[in-house]
Structures are given as structure tokens and as C-alpha cells.
mmCIF file of C-alpha atoms in Angstrom:
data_model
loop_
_atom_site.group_PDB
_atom_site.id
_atom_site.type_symbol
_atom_site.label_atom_id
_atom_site.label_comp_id
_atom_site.label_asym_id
_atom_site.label_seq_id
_atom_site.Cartn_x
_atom_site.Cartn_y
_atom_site.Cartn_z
ATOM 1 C CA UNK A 1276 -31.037 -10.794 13.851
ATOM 2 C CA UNK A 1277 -34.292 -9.805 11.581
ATOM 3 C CA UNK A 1278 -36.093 -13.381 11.230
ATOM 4 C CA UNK A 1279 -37.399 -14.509 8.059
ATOM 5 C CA UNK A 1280 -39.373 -17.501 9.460
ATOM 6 C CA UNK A 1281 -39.971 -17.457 13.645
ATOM 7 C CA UNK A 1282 -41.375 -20.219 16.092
ATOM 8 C CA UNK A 1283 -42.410 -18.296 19.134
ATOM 9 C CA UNK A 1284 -43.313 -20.417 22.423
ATOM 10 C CA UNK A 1285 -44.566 -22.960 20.097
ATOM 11 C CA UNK A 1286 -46.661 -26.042 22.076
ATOM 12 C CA UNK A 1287 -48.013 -29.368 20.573
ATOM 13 C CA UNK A 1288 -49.913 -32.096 22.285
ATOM 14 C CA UNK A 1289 -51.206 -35.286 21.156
ATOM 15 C CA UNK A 1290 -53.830 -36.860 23.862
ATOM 16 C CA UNK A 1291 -51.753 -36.501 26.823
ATOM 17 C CA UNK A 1292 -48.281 -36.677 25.363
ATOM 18 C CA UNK A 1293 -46.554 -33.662 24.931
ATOM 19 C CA UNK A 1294 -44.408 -33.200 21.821
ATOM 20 C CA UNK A 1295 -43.184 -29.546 21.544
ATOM 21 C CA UNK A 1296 -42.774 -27.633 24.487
ATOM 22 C CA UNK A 1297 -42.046 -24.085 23.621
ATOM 23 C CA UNK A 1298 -40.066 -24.032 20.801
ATOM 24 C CA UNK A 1299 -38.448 -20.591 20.164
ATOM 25 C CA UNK A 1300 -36.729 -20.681 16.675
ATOM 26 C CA UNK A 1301 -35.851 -18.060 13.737
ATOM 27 C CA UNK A 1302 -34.863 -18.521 10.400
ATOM 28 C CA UNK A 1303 -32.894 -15.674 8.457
ATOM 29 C CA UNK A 1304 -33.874 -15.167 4.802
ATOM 30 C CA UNK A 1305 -31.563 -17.374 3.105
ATOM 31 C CA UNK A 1306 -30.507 -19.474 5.195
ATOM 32 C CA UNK A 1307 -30.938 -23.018 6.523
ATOM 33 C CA UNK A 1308 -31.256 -24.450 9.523
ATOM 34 C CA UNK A 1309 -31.187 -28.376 10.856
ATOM 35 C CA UNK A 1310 -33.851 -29.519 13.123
ATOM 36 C CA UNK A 1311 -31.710 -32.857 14.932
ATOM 37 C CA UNK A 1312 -32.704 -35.111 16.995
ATOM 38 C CA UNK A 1313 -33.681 -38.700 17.833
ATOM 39 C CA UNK A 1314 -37.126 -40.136 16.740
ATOM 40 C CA UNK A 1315 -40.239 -38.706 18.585
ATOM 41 C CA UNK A 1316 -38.263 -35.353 19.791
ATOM 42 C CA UNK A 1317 -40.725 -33.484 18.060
ATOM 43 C CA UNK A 1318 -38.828 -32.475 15.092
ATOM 44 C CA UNK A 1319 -41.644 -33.446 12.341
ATOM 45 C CA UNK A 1320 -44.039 -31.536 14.223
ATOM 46 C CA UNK A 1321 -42.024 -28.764 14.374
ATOM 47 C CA UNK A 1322 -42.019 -29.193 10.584
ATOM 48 C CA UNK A 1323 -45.580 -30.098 9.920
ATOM 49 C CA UNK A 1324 -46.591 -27.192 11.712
ATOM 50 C CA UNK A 1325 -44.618 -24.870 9.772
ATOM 51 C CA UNK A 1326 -45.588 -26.500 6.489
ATOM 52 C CA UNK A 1327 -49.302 -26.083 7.717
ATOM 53 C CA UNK A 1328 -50.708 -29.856 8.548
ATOM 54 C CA UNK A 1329 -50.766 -30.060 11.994
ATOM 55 C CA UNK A 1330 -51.939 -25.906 14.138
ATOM 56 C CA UNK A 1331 -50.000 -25.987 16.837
ATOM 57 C CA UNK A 1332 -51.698 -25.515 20.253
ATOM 58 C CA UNK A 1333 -50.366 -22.108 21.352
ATOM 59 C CA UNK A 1334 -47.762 -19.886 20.449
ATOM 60 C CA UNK A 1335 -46.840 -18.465 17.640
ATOM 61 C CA UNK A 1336 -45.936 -18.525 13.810
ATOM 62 C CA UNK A 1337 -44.902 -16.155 11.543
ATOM 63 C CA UNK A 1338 -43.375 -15.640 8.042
ATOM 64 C CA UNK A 1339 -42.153 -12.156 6.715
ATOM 65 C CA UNK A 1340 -43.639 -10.696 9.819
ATOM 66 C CA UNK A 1341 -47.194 -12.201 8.245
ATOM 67 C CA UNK A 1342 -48.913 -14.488 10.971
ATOM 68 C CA UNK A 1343 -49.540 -17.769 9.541
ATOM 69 C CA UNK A 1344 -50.395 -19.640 13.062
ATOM 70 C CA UNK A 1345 -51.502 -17.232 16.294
ATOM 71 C CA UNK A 1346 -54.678 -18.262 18.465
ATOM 72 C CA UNK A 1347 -57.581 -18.862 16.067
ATOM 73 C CA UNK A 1348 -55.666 -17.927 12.610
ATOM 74 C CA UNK A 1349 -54.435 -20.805 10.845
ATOM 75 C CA UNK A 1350 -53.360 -20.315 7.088
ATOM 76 C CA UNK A 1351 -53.307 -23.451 5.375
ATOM 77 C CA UNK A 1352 -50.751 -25.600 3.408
ATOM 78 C CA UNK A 1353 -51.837 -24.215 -0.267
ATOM 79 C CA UNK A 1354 -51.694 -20.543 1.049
ATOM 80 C CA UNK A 1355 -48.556 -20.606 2.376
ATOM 81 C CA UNK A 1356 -45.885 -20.381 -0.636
ATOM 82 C CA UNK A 1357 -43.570 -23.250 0.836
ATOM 83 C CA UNK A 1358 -41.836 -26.278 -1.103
ATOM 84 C CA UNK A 1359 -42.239 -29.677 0.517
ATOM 85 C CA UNK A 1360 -39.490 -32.420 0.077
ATOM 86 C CA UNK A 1361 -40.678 -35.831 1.388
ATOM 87 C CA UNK A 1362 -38.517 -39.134 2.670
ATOM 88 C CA UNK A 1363 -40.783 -41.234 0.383
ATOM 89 C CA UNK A 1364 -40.107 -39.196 -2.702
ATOM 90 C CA UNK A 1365 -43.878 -39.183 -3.278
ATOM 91 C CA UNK A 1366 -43.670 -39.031 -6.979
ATOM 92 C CA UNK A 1367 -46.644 -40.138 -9.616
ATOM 93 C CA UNK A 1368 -45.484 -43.136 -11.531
ATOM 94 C CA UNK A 1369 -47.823 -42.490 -14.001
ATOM 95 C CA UNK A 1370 -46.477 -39.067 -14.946
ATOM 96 C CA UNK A 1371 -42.861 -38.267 -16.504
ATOM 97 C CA UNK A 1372 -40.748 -36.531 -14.942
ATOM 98 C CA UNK A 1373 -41.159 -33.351 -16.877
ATOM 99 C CA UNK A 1374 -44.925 -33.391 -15.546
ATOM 100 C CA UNK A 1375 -43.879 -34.439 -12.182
ATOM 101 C CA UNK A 1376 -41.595 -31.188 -11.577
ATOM 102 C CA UNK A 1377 -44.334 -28.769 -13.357
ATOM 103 C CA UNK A 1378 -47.294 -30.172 -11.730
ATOM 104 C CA UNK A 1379 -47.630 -27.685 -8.798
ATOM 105 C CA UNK A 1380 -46.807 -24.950 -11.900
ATOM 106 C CA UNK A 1381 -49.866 -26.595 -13.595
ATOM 107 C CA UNK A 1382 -51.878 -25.659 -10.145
ATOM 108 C CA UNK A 1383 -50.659 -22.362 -9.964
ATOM 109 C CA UNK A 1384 -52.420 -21.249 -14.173
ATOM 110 C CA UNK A 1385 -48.898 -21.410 -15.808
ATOM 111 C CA UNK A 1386 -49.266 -22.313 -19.384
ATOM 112 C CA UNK A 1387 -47.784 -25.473 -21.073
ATOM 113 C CA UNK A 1388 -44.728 -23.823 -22.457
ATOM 114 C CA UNK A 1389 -43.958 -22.383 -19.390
ATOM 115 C CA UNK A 1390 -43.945 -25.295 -16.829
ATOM 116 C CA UNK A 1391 -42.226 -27.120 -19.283
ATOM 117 C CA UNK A 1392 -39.514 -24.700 -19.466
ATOM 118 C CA UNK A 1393 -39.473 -24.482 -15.902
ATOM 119 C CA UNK A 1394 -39.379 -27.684 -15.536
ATOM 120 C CA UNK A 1395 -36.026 -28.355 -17.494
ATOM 121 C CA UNK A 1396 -35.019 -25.328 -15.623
ATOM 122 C CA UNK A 1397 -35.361 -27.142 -12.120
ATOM 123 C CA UNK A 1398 -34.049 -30.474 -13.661
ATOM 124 C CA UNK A 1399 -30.395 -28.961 -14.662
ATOM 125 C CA UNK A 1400 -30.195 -27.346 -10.985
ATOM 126 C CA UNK A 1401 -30.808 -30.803 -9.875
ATOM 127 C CA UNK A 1402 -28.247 -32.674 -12.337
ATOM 128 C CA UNK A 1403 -31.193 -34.232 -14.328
ATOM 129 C CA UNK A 1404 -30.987 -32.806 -17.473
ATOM 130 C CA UNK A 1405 -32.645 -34.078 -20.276
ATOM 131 C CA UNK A 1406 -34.324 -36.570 -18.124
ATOM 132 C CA UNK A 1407 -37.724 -34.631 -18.584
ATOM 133 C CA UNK A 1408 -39.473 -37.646 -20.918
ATOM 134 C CA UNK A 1409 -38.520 -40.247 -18.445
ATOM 135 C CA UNK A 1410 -40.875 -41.918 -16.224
ATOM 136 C CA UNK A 1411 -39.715 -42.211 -12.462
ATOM 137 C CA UNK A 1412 -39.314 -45.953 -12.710
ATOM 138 C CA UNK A 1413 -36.409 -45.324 -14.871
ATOM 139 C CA UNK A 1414 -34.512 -43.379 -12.268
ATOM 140 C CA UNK A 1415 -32.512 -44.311 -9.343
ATOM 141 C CA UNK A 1416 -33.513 -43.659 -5.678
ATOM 142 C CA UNK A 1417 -31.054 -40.939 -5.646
ATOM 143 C CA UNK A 1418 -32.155 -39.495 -9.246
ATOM 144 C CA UNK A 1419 -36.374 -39.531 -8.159
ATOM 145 C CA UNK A 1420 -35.824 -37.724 -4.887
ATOM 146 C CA UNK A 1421 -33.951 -35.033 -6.624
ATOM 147 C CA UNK A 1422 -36.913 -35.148 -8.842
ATOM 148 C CA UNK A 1423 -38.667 -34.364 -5.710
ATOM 149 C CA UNK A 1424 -36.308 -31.446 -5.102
ATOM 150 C CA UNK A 1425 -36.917 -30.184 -8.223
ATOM 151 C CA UNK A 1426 -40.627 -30.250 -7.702
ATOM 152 C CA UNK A 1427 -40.507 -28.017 -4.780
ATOM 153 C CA UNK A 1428 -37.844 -25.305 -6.113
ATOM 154 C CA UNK A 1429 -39.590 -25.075 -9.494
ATOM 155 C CA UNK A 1430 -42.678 -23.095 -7.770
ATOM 156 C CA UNK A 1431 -39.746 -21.069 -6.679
ATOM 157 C CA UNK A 1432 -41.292 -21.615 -2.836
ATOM 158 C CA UNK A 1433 -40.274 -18.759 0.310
ATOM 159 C CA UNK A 1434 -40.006 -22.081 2.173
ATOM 160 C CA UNK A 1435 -38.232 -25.180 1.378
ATOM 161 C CA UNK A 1436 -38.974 -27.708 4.058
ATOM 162 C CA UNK A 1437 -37.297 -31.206 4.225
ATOM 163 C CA UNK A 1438 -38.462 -34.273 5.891
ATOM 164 C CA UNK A 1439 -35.473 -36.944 6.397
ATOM 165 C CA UNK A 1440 -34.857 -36.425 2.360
ATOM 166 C CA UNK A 1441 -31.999 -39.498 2.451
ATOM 167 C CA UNK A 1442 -33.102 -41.253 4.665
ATOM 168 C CA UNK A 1443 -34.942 -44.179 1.716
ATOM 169 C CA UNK A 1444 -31.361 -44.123 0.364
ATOM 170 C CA UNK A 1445 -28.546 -45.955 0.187
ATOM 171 C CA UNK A 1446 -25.020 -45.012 1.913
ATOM 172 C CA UNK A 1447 -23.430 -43.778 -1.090
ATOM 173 C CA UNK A 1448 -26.523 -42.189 -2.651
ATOM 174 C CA UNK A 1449 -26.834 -40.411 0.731
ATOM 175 C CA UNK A 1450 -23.042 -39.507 0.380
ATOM 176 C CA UNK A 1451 -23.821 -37.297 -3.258
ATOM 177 C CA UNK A 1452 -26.809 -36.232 -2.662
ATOM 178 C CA UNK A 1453 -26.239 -34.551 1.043
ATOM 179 C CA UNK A 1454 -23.415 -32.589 -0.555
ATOM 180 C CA UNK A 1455 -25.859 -31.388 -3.175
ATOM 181 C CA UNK A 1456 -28.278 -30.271 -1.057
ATOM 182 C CA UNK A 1457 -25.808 -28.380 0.623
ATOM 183 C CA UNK A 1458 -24.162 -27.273 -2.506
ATOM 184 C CA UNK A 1459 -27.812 -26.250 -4.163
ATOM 185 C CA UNK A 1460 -29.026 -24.892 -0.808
ATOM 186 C CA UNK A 1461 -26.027 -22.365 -0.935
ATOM 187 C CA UNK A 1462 -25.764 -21.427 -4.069
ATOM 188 C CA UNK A 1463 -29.648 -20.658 -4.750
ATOM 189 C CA UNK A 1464 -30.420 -18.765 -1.290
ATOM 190 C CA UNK A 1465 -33.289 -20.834 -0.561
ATOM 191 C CA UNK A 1466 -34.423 -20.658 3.031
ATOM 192 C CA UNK A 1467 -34.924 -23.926 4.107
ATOM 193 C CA UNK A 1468 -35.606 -25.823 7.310
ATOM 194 C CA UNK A 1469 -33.920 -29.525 7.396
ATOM 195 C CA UNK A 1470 -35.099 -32.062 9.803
ATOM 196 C CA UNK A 1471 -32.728 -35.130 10.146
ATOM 197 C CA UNK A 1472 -31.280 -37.788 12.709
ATOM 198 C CA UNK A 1473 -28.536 -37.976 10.946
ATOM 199 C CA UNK A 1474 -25.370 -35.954 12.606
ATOM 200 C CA UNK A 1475 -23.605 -35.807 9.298
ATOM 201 C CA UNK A 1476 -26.470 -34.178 7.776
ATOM 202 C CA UNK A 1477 -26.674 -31.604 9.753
ATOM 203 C CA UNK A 1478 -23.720 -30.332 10.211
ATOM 204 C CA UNK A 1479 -23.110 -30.804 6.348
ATOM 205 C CA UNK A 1480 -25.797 -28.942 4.712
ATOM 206 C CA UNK A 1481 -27.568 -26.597 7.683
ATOM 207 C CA UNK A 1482 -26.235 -23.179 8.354
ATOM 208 C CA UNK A 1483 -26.996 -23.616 12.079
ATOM 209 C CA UNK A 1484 -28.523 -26.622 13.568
ATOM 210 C CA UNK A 1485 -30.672 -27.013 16.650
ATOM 211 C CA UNK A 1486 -30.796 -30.383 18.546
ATOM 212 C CA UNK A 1487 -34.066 -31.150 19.824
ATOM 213 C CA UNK A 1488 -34.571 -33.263 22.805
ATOM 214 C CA UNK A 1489 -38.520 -34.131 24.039
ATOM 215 C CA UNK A 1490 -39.811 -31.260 22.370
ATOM 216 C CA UNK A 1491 -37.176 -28.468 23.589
ATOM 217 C CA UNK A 1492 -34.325 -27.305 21.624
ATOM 218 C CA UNK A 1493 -31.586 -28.601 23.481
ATOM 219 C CA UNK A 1494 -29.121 -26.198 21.702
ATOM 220 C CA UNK A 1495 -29.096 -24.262 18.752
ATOM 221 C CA UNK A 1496 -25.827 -22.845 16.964
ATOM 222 C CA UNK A 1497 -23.518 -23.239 13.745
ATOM 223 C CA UNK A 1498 -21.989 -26.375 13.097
ATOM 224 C CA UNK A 1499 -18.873 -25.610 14.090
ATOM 225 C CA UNK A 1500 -19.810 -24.173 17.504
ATOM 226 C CA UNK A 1501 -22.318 -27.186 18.006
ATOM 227 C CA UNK A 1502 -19.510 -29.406 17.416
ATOM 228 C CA UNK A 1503 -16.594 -27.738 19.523
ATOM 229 C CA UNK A 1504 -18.904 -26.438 22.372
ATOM 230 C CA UNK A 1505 -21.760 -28.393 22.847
ATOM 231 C CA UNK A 1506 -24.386 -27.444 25.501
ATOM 232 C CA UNK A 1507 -24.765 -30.201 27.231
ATOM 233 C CA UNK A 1508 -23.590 -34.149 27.391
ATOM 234 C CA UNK A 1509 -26.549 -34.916 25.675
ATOM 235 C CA UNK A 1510 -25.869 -32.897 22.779
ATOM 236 C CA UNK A 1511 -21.844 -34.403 22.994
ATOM 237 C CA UNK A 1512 -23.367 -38.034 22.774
ATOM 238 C CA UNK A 1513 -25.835 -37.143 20.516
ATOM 239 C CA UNK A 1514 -23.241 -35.821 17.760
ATOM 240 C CA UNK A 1515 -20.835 -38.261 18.530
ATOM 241 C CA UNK A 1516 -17.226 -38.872 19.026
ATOM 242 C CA UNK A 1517 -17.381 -37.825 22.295
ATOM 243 C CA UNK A 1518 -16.059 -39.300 26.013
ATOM 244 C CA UNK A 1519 -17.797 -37.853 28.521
ATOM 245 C CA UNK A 1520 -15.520 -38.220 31.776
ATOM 246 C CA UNK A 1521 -15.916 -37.682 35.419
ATOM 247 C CA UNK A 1522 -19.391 -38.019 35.869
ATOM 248 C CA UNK A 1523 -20.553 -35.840 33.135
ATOM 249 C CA UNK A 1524 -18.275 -33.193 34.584
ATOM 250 C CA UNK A 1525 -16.192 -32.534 30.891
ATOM 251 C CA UNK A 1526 -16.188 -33.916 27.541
ATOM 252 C CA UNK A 1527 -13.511 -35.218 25.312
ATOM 253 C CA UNK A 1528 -13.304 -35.287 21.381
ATOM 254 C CA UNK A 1529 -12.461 -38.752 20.129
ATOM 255 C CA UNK A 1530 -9.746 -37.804 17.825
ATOM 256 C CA UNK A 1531 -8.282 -36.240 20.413
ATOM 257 C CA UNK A 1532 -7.644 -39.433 22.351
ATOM 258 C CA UNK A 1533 -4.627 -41.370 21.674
ATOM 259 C CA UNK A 1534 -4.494 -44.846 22.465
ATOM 260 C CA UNK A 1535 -1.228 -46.962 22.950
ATOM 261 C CA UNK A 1536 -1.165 -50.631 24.908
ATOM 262 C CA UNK A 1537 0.684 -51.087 27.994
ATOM 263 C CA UNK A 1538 1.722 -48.735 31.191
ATOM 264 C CA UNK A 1539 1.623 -44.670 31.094
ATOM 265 C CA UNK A 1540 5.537 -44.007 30.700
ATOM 266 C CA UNK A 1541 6.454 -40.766 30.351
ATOM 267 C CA UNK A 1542 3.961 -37.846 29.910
ATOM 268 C CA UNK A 1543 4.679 -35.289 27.832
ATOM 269 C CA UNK A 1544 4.134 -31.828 29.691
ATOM 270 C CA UNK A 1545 0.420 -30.565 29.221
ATOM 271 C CA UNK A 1546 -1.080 -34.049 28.847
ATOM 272 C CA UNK A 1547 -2.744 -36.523 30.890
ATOM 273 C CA UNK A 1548 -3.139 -40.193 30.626
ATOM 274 C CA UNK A 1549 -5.798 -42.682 32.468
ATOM 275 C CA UNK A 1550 -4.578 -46.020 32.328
ATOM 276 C CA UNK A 1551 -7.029 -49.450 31.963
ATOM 277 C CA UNK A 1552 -7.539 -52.145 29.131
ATOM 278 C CA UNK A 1553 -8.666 -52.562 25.901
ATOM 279 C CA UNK A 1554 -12.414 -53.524 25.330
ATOM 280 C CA UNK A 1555 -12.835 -53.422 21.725
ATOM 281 C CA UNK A 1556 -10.264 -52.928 18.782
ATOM 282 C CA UNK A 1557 -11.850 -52.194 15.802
ATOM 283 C CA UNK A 1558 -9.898 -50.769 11.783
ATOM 284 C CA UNK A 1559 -11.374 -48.010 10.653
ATOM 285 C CA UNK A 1560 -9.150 -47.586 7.334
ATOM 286 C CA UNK A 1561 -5.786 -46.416 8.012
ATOM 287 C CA UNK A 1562 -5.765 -46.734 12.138
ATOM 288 C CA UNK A 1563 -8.017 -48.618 14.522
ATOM 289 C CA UNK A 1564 -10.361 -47.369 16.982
ATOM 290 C CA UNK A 1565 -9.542 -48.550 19.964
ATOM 291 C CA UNK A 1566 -12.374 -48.717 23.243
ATOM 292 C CA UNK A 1567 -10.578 -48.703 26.749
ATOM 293 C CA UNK A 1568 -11.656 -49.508 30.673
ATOM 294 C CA UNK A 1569 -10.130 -47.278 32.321
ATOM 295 C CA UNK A 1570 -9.266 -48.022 36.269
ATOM 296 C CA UNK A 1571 -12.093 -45.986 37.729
ATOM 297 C CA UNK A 1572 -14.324 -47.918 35.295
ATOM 298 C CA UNK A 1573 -15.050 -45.482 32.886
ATOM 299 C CA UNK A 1574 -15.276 -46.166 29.032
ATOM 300 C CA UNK A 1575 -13.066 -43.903 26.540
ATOM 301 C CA UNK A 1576 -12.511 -44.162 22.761
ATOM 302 C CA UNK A 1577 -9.876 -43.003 20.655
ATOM 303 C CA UNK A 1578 -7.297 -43.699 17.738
ATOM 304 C CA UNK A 1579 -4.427 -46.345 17.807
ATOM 305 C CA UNK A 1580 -1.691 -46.631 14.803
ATOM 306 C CA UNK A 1581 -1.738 -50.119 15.745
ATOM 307 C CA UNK A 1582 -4.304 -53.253 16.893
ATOM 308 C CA UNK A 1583 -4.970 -53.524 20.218
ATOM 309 C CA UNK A 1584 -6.015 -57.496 21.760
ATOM 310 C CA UNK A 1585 -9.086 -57.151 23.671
ATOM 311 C CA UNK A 1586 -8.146 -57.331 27.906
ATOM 312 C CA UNK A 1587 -4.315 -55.850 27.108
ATOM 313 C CA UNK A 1588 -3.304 -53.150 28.991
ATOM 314 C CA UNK A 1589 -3.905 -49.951 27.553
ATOM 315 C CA UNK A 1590 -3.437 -46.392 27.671
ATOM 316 C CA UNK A 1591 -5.081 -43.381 26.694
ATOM 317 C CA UNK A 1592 -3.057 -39.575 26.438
ATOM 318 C CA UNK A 1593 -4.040 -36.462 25.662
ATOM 319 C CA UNK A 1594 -3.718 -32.955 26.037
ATOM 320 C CA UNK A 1595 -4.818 -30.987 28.495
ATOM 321 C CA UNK A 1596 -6.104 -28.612 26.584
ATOM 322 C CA UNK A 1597 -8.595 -31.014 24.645
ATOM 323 C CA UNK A 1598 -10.453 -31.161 27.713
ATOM 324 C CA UNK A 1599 -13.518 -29.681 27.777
ATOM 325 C CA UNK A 1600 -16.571 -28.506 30.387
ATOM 326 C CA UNK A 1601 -19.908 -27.557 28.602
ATOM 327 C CA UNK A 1602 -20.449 -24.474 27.637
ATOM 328 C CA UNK A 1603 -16.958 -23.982 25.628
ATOM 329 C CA UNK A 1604 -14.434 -23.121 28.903
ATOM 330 C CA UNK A 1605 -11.239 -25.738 28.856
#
């Protein structure tokens, strides 16, 4: 694959902790890609340094095959041609929204007319039409970061990079606005480069994702292969609804787990069932998530039609087939 934006044996230090330790990443034109992982796995600076605020310490950056960080060479934020999207929303009270959006078109010589029109432009992309004369005290959480969205597509950037972008909002805000970031991110071709915590995220809006883990990618794929063949147990645990069994030795998906109280009966041909009792029964709209102890002593989740009382003997079946080793094989 021809790579639009590449990381090449990227390393980043601060005092004597070390936060990336060569990162190898590429970004196709057009297409975005999740950075995941927990706080401090070196995401941000993975960001920052592509964004230009932090040089990493070696290794190598490039964009269009144009170095932008090798050795001495470091070409700085302004030079770069990349859109910036912020947790904080970082937007100028002060300022309406029209001038908010066309500000970085004011920096660039564009005329009145112009950023203005570009400005309303950017707004309808973002569902904000007609909110131009507005001030951002007048807008929702939601509504002012896709202000902030709007500010960094309007220079019509090569790079769109995004810092936690929902994480300042609220469940449901998060809800619409992931979906149109996925939706906008699609149907504009903007190459963009996503970091989050947020499994849901990630797998939501990114073309491929790559978890990061104390400053190594971990494992980088689509979401759909990330989900169904994860690397590692790490990168099972870390997008959830996964049992890891047998000391690590293979993975199961929660929803394929069904849990029933009482003894094993019969087992269907091509399952398997490990027997213990219930821990925690929980409704999760329509079923119940139900936590089991199983004899050997190891914990395993999955989906009851029916409550469960905590200490009852339970039982958990499923197919054979559903187990999994890392790396894909059943």
C-alpha cells in the first residue's frame, strides 16, 4: 500500500520515561485511522508529533513522500497544511461562529466574502446551518465542537487530526456526533488520524485502528479483524466483551456465552459447558448479563434470558467453534 502519511521507527522520550518506542504507521490518502489505547500509551504524542508540537527523537515522518520530521528537519505546525480538532473545543467566545470557522481562512489572505462563504460552507457539512451570527455560548457542547470541526475542514487541511473530540461530552451527544464524524469522515475523503480510549469510537468511525500499548502498536487492522482476531489478550480485554480462558491460552466473545442456572444437562454436539456460580446478575435491556465462577476459578461473562441470584449454580455453553486462540485460528 502507497502511504499518504507514514511514522517510520518513530521514538519519544520525556526525561527518562519512554513514550513511543518505534512506532511504524501509514495512512492511505483518504482514509482514517484510530490511534486506541489507555491513558499515557503514547497516543497524543503520536499525534502531537504528527501535528508538529512535540519533534520526535528519531525516526521518521513523512507526508506525500515530503519529510516533515527526519534528524535535524523539523517543519512546523503552520507549514504543515493539517486541521486540528481539540477535546476542549478551543473556541473564542468573543467571536461568532461565522468568524470562528473562517479565522484560519482570515490567516491564510482570503478576502471577507470568501471566508464567509466558506464558512457557511463548512457549517452545513457540520449540520449548523444558519448558525453563522451566533456566538458559541449559544450552542450546545455537541453544536461548538462541531464548530471546531468545521474550523479545521474549512482550510480544506491534507490532515485532519483529532484529539479525544467527545470526550467533554455527554453520552448521548457522544452517541450523534461519533456517527457524524464517521458519516462526514466518509463521505468527504478526508484523511484523518483519530486518537481515542474509547472502543466504540474506534471501531465506529476509523477505517483501521491500531491499539497502542506503552508506546508500541500492539496491533493494527480494520475493525472488523481487530474485533474477531485480536492479537493478543491485551488487545481482547482492551476492546471488551471478551473471556479470556485457560490461562490466556484462547479467548471467548461475550455474546457468544450463554448462561443458564443450575447443572450442565445435556450438551448439544459441538458445544462445551464449564459449570460454577453466579457472581453478578446484572439487566442490560431485554436480557441480563450474567458473571459466573466457574469450578477451576475462572471468571466468564455472558447473556441470560432470565435473572440469575448471586451464589446459584450456574452454567455457561457454547460452541466450539466460538473459541478462539490469538491470531484468528479456532
Amino acid at each position: 500500500m502507497s502511504f499518504f502519511l507514514r511514522f517510520e521507527s518513530i521514538e519519544k522520550s520525556f526525561g527518562d520515561k519512554k513514550v513511543l518506542d518505534g512506532v511504524t504507521l501509514g495512512l492511505a490518502r483518504g482514509e482514517c485511522v484510530a490511534l486506541l489505547g489507555e491513558s499515557g500509551c503514547g497516543k497524543t504524542s503520536l499525534l502531537n508529533i504528527a501535528a508538529g508540537f512535540l519533534k520526535a527523537d528519531s525516526g521518521r515522518l513523512t507526508c506525500d513522500g515530503q519529510p516533515l520530521d527526519d534528524g535535524p528537519l523539523h517543519v512546523p505546525p503552520r507549514r504543515r497544511g493539517f486541521g486540528m480538532v481539540f477535546q476542549d473545543f478551543s473556541l473564542w467566545p468573543h467571536m461568532t461562529i461565522g468568524r470562528n470557522v473562517g479565522f484560519g481562512l482570515e490567516l491564510h489572505g482570503f478576502n471577507r466574502a470568501d471566508r464567509e462563504a466558506k464558512a457557511r460552507q463548512a457549517l452545513e457539512r457540520v449540520g449548523l446551518a444558519g448558525r453563522e451570527n451566533d456566538y458559541p455560548t449559544q450552542l450546545s457542547g455537541g453544536q461548538q465542537q462541531r464548530v471546531a470541526i468545521a474550523r479545521a475542514i474549512v482550510v480544506e487541511p491534507r490532515l485532519l487530526l483529532l484529539d479525544e473530540p467527545l470526550s467533554a461530552l455527554d453520552a448521548r451527544m457522544r452517541d450523534e456526533l461519533r456517527d457524524e464524524i464517521a458519516r462526514m469522515v466518509r463521505s468527504l475523503g478526508i484523511t484523518a488520524l483519530y486518537v481515542t480510549h474509547d472502543q466504540t469510537e474506534a471501531l465506529t468511525v476509523a477505517h483501521r485502528v491500531a491499539v497502542m500499548r506503552n508506546g508500541r502498536i500492539e496491533q493494527e487492522a480494520t475493525p472488523e479483524e481487530i474485533y474477531i482476531n485480536p492479537a493478543n489478550a491485551f488487545v481482547a480485554t482492551f476492546l471488551g466483551a471478551a473471556n479470556i480462558l485457560n490461562n490466556g491460552a484462547f479467548m471467548l466473545r461475550r455474546e457468544s456465552v450463554e448462561i443458564y442456572p443450575g447443572g450442565a444437562g445435556d450438551i448439544p454436539p459441538g458445544f462445551d459447558v464449564l459449570q460454577g456460580h453466579c457472581l453478578i446478575s446484572r439487566y442490560v435491556g431485554g436480557r441480563y448479563e450474567v458473571t459466573i465462577e466457574t469450578h477451576s476459578g475462572e471468571l466468564l461473562r455472558g447473556y441470560s434470558p432470565e435473572a440469575l441470584a448471586p451464589g446459584s449454580p450456574a452454567s455457561a455453553r457454547f460452541a466450539q467453534s466460538a473459541r478462539r486462540s490469538f491470531g484468528g485460528s479456532a
